[in-house]
PDB file of C-alpha atoms in Angstrom:
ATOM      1  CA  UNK A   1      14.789 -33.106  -3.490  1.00 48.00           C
ATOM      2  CA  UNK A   2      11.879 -34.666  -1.511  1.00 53.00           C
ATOM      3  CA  UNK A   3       9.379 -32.245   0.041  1.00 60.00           C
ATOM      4  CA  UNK A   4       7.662 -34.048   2.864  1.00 67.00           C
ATOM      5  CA  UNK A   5       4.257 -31.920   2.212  1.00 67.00           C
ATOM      6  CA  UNK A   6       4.105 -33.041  -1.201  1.00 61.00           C
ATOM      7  CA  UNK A   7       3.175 -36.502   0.017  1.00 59.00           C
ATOM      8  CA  UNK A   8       0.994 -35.627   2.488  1.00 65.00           C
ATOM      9  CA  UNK A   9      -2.679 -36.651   1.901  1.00 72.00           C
ATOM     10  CA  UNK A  10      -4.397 -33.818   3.183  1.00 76.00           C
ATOM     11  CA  UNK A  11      -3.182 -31.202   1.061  1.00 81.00           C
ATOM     12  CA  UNK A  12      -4.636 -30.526  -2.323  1.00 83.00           C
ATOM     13  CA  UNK A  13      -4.466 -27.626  -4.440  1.00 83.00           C
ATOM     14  CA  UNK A  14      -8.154 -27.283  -4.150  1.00 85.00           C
ATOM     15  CA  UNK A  15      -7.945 -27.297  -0.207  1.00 86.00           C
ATOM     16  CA  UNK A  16      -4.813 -24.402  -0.030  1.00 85.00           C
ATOM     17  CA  UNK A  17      -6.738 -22.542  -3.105  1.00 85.00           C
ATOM     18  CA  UNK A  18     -10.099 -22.419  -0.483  1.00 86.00           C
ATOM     19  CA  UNK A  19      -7.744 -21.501   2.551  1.00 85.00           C
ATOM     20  CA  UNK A  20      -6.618 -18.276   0.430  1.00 85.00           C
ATOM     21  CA  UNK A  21     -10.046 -17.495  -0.967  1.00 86.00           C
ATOM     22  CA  UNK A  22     -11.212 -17.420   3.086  1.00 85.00           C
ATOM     23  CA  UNK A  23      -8.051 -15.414   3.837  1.00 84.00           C
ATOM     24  CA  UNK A  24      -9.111 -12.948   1.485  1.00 82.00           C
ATOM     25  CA  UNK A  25     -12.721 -12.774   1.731  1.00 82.00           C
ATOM     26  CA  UNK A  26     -12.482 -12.861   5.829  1.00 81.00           C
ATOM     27  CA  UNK A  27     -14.861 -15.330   6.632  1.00 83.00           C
ATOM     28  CA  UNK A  28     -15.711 -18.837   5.530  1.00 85.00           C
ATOM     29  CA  UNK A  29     -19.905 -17.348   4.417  1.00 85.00           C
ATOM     30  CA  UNK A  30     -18.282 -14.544   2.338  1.00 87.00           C
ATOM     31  CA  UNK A  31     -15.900 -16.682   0.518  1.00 85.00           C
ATOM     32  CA  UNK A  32     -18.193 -19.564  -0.023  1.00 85.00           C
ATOM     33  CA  UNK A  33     -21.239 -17.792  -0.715  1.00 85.00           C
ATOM     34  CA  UNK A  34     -24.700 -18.682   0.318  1.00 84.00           C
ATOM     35  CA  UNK A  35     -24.818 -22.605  -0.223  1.00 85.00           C
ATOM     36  CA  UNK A  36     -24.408 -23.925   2.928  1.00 84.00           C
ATOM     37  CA  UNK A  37     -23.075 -27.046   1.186  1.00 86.00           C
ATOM     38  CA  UNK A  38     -19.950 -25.427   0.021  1.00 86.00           C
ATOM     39  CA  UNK A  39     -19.621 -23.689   3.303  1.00 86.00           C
ATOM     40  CA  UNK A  40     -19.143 -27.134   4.869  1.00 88.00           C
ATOM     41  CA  UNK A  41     -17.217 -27.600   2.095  1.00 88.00           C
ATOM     42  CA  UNK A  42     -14.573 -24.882   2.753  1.00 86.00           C
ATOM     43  CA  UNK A  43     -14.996 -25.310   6.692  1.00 87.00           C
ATOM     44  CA  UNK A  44     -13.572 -28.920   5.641  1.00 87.00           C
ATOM     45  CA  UNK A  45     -10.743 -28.177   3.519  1.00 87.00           C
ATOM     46  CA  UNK A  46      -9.605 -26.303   6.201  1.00 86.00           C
ATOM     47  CA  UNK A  47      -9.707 -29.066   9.000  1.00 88.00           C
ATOM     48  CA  UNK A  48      -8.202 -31.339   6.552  1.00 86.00           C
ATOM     49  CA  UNK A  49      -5.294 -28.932   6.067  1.00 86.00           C
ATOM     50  CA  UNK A  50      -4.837 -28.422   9.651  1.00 86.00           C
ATOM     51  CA  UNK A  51      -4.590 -32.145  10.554  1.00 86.00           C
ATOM     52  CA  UNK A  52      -2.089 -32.382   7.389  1.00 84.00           C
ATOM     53  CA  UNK A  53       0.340 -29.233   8.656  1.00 84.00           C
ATOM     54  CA  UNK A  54      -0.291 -30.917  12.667  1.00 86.00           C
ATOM     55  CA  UNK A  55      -1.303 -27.379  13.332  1.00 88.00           C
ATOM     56  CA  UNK A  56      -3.950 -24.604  13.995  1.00 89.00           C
ATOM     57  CA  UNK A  57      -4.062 -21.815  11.174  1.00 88.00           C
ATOM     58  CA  UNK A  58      -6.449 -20.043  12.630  1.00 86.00           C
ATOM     59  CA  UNK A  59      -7.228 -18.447  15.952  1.00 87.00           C
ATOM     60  CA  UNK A  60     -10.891 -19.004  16.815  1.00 82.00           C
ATOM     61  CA  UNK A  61     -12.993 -17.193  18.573  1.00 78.00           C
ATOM     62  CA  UNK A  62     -16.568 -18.100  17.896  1.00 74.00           C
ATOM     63  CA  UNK A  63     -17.088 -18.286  14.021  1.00 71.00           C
ATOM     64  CA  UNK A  64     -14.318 -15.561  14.022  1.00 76.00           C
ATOM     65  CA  UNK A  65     -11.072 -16.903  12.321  1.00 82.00           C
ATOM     66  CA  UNK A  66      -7.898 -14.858  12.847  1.00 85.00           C
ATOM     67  CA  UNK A  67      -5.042 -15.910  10.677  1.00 86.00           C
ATOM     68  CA  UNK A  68      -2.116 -16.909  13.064  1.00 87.00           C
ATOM     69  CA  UNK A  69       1.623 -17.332  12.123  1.00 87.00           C
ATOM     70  CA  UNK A  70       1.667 -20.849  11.053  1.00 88.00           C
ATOM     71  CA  UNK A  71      -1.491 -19.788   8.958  1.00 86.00           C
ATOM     72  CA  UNK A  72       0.426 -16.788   7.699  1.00 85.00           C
ATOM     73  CA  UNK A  73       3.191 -18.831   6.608  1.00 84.00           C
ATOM     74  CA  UNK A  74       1.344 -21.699   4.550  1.00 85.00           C
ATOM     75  CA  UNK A  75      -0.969 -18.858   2.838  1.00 85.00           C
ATOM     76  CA  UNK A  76       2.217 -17.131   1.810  1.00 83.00           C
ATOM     77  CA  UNK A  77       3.607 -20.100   0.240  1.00 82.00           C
ATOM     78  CA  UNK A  78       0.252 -20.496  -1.117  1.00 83.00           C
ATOM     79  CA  UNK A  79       0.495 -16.997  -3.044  1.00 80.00           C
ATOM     80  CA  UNK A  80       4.190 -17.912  -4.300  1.00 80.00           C
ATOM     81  CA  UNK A  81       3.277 -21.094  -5.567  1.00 80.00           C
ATOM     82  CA  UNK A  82       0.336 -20.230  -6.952  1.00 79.00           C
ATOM     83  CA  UNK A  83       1.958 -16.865  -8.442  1.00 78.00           C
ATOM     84  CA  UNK A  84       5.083 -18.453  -9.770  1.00 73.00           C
ATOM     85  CA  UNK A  85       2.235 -21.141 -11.748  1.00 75.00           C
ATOM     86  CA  UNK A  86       0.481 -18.522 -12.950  1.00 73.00           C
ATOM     87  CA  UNK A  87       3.839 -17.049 -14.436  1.00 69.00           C
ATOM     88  CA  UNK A  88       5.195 -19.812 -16.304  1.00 67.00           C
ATOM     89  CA  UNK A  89       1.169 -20.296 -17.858  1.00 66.00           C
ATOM     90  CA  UNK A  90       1.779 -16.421 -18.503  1.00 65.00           C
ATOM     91  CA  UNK A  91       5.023 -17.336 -20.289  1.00 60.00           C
ATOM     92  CA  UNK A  92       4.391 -19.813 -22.050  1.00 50.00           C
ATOM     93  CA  UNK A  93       1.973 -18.052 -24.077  1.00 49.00           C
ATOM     94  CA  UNK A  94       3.670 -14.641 -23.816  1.00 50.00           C
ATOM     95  CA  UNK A  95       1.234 -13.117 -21.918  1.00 61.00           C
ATOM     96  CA  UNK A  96       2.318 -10.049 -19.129  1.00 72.00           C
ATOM     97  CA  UNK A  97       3.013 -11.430 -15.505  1.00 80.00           C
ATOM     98  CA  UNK A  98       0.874  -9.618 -13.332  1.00 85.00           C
ATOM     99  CA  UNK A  99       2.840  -8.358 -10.467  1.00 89.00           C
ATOM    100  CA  UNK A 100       0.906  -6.741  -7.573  1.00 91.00           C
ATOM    101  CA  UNK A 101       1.846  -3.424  -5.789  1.00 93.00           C
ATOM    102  CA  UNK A 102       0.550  -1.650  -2.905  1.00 94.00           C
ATOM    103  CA  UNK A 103       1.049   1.696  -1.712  1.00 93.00           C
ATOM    104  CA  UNK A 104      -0.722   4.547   0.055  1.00 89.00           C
ATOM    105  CA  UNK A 105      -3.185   6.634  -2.384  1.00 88.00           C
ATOM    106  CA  UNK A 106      -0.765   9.820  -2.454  1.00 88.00           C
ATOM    107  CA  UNK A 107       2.575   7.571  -3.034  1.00 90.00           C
ATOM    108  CA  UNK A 108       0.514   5.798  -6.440  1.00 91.00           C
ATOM    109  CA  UNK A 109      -1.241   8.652  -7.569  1.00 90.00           C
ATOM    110  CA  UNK A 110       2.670  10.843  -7.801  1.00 90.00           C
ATOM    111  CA  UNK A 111       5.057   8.537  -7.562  1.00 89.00           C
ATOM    112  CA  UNK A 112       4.162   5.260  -9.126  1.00 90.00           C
ATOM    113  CA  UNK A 113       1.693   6.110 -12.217  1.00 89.00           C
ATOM    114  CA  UNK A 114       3.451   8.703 -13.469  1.00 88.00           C
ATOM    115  CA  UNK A 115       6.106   5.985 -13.964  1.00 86.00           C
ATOM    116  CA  UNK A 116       3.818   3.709 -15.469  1.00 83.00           C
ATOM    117  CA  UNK A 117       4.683   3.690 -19.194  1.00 82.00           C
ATOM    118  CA  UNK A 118       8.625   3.002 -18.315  1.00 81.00           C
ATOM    119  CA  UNK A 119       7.327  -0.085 -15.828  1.00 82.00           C
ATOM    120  CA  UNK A 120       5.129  -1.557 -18.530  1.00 78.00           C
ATOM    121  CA  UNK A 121       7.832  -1.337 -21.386  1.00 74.00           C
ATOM    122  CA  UNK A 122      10.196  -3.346 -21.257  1.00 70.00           C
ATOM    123  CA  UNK A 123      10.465  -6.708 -22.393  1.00 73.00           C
ATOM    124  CA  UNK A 124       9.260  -9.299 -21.376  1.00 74.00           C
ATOM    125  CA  UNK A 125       5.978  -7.639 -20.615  1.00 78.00           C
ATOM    126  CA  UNK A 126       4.550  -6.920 -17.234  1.00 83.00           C
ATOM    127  CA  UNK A 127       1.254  -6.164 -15.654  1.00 84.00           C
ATOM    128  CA  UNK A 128       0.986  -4.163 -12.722  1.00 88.00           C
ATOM    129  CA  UNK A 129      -1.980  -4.367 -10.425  1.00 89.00           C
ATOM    130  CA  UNK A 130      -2.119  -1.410  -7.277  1.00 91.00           C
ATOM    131  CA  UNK A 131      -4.071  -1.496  -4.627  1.00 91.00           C
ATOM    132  CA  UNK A 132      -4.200   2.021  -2.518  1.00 91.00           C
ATOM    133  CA  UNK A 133      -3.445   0.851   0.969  1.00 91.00           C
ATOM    134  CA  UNK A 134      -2.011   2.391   4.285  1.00 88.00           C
ATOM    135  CA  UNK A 135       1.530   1.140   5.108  1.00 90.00           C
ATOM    136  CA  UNK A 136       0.695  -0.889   7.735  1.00 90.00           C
ATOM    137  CA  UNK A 137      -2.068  -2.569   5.429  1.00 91.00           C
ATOM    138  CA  UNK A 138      -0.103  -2.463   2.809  1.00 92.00           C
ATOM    139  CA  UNK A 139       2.788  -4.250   5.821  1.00 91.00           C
ATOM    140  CA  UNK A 140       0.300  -7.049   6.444  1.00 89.00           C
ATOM    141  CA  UNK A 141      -0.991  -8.061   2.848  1.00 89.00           C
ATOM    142  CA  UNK A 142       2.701  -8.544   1.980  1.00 88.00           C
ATOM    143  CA  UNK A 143       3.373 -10.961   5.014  1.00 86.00           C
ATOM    144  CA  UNK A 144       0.405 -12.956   3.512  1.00 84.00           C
ATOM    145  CA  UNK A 145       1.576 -12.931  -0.066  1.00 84.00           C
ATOM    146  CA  UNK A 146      -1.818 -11.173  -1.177  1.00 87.00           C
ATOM    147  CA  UNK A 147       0.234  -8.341  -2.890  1.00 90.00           C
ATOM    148  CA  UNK A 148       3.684  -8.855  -4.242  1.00 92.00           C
ATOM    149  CA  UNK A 149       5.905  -5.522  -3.680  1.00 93.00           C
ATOM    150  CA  UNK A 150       4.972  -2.727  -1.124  1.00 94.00           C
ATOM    151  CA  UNK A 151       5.940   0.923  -1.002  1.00 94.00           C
ATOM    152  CA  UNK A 152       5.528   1.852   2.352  1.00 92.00           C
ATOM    153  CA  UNK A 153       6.736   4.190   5.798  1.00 91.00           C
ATOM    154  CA  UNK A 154      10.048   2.783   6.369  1.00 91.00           C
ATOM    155  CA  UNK A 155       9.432   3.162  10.302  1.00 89.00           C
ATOM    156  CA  UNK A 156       7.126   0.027   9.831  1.00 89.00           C
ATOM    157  CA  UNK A 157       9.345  -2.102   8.236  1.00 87.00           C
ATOM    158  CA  UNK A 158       9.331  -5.938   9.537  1.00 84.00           C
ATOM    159  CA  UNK A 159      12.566  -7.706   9.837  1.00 83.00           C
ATOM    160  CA  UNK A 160      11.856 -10.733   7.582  1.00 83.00           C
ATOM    161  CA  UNK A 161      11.201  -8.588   4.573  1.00 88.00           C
ATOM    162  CA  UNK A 162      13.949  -7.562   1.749  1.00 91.00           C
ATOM    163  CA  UNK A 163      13.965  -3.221   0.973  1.00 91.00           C
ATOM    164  CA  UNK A 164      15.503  -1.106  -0.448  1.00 91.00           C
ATOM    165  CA  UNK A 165      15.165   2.416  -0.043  1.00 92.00           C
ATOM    166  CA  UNK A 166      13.911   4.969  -1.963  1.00 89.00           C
ATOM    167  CA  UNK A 167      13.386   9.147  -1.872  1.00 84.00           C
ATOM    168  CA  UNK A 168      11.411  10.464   1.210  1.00 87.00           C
ATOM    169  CA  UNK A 169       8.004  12.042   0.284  1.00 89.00           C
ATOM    170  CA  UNK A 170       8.583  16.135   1.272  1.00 91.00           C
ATOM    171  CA  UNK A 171       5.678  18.573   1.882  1.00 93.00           C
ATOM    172  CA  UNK A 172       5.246  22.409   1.363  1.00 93.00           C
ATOM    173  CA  UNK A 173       2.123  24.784   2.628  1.00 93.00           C
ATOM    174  CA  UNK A 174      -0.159  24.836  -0.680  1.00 94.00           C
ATOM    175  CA  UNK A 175      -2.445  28.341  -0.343  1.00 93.00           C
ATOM    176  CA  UNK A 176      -4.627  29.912  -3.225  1.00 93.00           C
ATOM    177  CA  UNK A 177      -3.690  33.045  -3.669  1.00 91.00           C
ATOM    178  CA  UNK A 178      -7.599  34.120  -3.054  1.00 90.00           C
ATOM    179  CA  UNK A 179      -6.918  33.893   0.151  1.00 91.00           C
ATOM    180  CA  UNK A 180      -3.893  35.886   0.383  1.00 89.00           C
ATOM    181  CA  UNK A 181      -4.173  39.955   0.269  1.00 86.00           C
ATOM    182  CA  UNK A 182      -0.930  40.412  -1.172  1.00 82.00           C
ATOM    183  CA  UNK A 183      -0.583  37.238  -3.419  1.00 71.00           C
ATOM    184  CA  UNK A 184       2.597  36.232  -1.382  1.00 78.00           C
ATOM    185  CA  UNK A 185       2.848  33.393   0.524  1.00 77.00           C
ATOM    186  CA  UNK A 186       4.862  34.806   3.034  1.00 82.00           C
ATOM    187  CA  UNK A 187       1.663  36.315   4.125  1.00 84.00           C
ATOM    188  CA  UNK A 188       0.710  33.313   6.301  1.00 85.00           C
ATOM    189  CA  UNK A 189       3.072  33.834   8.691  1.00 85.00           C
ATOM    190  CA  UNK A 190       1.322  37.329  10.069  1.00 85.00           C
ATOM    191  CA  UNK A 191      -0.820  35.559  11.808  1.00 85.00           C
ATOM    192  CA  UNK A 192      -4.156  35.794   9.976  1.00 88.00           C
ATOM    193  CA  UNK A 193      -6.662  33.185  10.210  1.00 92.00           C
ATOM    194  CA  UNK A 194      -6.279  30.665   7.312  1.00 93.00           C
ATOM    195  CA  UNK A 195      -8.800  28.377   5.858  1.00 94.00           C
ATOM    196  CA  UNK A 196      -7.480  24.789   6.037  1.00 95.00           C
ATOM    197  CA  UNK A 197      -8.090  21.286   4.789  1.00 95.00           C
ATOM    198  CA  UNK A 198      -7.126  18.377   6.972  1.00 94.00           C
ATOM    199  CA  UNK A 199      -6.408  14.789   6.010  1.00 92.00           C
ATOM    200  CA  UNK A 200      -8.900  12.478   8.232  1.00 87.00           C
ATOM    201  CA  UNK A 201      -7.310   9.063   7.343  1.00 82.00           C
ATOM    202  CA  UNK A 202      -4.226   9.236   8.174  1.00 81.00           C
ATOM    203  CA  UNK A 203      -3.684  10.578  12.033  1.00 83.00           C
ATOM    204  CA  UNK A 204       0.046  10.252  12.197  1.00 81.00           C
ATOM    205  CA  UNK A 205       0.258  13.052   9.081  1.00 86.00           C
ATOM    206  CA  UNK A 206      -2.527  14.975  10.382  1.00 88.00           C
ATOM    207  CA  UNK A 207      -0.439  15.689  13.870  1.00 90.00           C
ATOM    208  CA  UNK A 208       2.425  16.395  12.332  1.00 89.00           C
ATOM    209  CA  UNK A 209       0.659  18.574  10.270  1.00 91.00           C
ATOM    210  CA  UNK A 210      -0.690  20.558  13.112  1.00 92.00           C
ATOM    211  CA  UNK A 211       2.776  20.155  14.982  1.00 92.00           C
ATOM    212  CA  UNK A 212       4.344  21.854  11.989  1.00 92.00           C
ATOM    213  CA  UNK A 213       1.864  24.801  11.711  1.00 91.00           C
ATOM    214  CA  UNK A 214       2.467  25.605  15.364  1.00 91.00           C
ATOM    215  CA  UNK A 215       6.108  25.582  15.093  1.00 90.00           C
ATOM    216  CA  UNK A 216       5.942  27.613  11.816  1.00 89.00           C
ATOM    217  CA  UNK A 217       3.441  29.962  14.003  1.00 90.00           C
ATOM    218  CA  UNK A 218       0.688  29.472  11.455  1.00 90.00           C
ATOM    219  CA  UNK A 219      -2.628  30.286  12.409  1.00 93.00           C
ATOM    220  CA  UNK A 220      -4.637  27.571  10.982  1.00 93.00           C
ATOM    221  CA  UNK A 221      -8.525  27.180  10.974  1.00 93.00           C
ATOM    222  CA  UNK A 222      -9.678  24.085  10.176  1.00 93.00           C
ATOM    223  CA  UNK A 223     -12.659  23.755   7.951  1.00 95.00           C
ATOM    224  CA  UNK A 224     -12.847  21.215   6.090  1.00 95.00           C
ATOM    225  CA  UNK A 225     -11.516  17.267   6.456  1.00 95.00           C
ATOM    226  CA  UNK A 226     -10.877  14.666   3.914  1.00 94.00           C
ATOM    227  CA  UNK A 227     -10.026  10.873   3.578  1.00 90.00           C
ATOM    228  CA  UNK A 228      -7.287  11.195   0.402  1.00 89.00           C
ATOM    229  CA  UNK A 229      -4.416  13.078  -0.163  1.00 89.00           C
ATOM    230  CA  UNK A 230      -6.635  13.233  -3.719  1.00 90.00           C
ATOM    231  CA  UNK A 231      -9.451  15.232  -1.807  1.00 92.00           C
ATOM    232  CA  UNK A 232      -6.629  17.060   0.157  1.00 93.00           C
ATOM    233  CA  UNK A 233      -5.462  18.648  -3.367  1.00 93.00           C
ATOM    234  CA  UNK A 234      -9.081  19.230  -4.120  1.00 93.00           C
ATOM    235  CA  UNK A 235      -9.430  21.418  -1.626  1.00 94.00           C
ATOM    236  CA  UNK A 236      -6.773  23.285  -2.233  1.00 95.00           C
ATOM    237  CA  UNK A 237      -7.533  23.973  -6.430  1.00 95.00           C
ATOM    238  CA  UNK A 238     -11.084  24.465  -5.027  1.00 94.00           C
ATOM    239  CA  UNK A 239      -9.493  28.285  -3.949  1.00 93.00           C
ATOM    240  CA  UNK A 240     -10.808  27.218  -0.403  1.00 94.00           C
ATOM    241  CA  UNK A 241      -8.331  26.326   1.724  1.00 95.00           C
ATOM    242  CA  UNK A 242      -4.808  26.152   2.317  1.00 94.00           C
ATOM    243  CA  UNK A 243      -3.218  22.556   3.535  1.00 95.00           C
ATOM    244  CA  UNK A 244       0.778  20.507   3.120  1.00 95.00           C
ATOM    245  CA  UNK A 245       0.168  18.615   0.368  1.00 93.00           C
ATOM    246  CA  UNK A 246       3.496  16.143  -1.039  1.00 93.00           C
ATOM    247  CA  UNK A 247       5.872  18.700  -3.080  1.00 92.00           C
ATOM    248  CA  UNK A 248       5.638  15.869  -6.126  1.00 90.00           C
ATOM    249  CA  UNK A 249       2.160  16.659  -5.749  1.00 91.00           C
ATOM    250  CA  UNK A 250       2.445  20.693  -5.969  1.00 92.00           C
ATOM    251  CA  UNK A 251       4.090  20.536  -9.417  1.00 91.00           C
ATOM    252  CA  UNK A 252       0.687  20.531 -10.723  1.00 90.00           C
ATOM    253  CA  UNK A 253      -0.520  23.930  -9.316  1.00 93.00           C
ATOM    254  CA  UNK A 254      -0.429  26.902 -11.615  1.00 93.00           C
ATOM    255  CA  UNK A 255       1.853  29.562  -9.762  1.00 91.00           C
ATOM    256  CA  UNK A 256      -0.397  32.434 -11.041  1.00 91.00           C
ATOM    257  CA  UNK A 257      -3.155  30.650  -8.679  1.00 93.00           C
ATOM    258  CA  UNK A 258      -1.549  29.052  -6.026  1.00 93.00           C
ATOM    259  CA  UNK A 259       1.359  30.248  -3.379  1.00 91.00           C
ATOM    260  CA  UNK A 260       3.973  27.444  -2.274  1.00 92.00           C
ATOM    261  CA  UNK A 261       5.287  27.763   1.000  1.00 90.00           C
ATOM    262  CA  UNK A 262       8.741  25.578   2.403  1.00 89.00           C
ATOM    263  CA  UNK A 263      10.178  26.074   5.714  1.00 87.00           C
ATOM    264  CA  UNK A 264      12.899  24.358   7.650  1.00 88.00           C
ATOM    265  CA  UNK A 265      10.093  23.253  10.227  1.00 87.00           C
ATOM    266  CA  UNK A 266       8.578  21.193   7.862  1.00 88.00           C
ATOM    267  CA  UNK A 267      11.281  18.617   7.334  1.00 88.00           C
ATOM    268  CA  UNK A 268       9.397  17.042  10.818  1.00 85.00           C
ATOM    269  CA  UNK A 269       6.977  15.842   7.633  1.00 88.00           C
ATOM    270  CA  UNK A 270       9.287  13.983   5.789  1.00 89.00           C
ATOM    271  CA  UNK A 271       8.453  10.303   5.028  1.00 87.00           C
ATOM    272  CA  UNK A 272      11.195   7.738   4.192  1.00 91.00           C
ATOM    273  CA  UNK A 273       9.872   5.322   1.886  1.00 93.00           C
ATOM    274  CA  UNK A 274      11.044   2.208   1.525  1.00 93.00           C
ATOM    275  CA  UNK A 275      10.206  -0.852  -1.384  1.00 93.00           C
ATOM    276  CA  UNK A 276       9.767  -3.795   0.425  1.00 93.00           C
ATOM    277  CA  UNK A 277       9.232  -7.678  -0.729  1.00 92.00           C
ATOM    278  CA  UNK A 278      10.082 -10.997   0.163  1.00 88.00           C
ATOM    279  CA  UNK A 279      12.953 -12.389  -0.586  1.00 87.00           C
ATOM    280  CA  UNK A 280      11.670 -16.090  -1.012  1.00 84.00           C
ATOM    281  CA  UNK A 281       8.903 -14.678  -3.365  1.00 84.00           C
ATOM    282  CA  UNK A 282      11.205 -13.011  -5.960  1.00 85.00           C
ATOM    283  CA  UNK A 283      13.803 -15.561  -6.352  1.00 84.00           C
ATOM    284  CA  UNK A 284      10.858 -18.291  -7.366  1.00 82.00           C
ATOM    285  CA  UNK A 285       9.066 -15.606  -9.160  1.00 85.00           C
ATOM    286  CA  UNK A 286      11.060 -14.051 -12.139  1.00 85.00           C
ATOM    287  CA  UNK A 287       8.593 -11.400 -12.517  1.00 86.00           C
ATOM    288  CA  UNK A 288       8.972  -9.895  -9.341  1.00 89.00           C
ATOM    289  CA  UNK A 289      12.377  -9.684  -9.674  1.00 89.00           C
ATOM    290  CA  UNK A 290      11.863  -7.755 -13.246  1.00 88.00           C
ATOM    291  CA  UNK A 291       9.378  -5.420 -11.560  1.00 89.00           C
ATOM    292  CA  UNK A 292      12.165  -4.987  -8.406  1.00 91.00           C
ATOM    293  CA  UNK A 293      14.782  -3.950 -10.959  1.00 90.00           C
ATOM    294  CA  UNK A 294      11.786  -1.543 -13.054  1.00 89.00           C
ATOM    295  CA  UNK A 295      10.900   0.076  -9.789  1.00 89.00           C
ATOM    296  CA  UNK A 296      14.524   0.679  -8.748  1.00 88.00           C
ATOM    297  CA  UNK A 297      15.451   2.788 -11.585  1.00 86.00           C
ATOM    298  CA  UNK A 298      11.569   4.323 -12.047  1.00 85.00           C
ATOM    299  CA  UNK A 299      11.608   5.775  -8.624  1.00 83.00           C
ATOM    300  CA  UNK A 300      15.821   6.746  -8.012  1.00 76.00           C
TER     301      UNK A 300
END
């Protein structure tokens, strides 16, 4: 088969290698570095791929670049070509793949390392790299074929992306019993002022959060607010404040120190996760697919 961009001058492996380093770095400078030489130098291999493809890839504004959809595209083939090189090297001297995951701090911290061991086992040998990233950052690296697989909100799916999904993320109402008179964790619901840690990064679970304690009648007082579901569960083994933390996450708390508290009202907290890839990425990719199949049966 003859691939008309193969012939094409303008595009080198050098030039699309530069387009993804700028991609990733966000500007030309960072990327680069300080020599204004190899600034020009960058700034060039872009042109020249951009008068090869007969298109933009970038909106400007100023010296602002904003990756557009042709952009997007080419940078994604970029990563899959590049990837699926770097796996045959990788094979060839039976090395692990690397395959790279993101998810949101709370989903990688329960949900995927515990599960670590039985993704890294099997043969042939994988590597996993996570990044700890929102769902809809996690939604755009995966359009640009920085990161491989996703796990992410499956209300922000895209429609030119493969998923499959997997078991919702539930909550319960985490209280030390310190702050309970009678150690029981029906005691919340007399209406007693209670201590409580708020997550600060993610607004969408902090008002349903709040939506959930009014509808439960809880009288929550806010005192404290954090940036990861990490610092959330701090908080809460700290003995000073109360919060809905992921139930995977409540395993860990001793019931002789902490009271768990589940309520029809807080099924409004659910998340449905979904896995989430491309489909042109795993079938050139074998390792993707391996790490699709690990996944699968890790987190059924």
């Amino acid at each position: 088969m003859a691939f008309k961009s193969a012939v094409l001058s303008g595009i080198t492996m050098e030039r699309l290698n530069a387009l993804c380093a700028v991609v990733e770095a966000g500007t030309i400078v960072i990327a680069a570095g300080p020599d204004p030489n190899r600034q020009s130098l960058f700034s060039r291999h872009i042109k020249d791929l951009e008068k090869a493809f007969g298109t933009t890839l970038f909106d400007r504004t100023g010296k602002t670049l904003k990756l557009n959809e042709n952009g997007r595209r080419v940078v994604l083939a970029t990563h899959t070509f590049f990837g699926s090189l770097d796996d045959v090297m990788n094979s060839a001297v039976a090395a692990a793949e690397t395959v790279i995951l993101g998810a949101n701090e709370a989903i990688l911290r329960w949900l995927i390392l515990p599960n670590l061991g039985e993704l890294m086992a099997s043969e042939p040998p994988l590597r996993f790299e996570v990044r700890s990233l929102p769902s809809e950052a996690a939604l755009r690296e995966i359009q640009t074929g920085r990161i491989d697989l996703a796990v992410i909100r499956t209300e922000v799916m895209a429609e030119d992306l493969e998923s499959e999904p997997i078991a919702p993320i539930q909550h319960v109402f985490a209280i030390p019993r310190t702050l309970l008179r009678t150690k029981e964790g029906a005691e919340v619901f007399e209406g007693r002022p209670m201590p409580f840690a708020e997550l600060g990064s993610d607004p969408f679970f902090a008002k349903s959060a709040r939506a959930t304690a009014k509808a439960l009648g809880l009288n929550i007082l806010p005192i404290i607010q954090v940036e990861s579901f990490s610092l959330l569960m701090s908080a809460v083994e700290s003995g000073t404040a109360a919060a809905f933390i992921p139930t995977i996450a409540a395993r860990s708390l001793p019931e002789q120190r902490f009271a768990q508290v589940s309520a029809e009202a807080m099924k409004e907290m659910d998340r449905s996760l979904s896995l989430v890839w491309y489909a042109k990425s795993a079938d050139s990719r074998p390792s993707i697919r391996r790490a699709l199949t690990r996944l699968k049966r890790a987190l059924a």
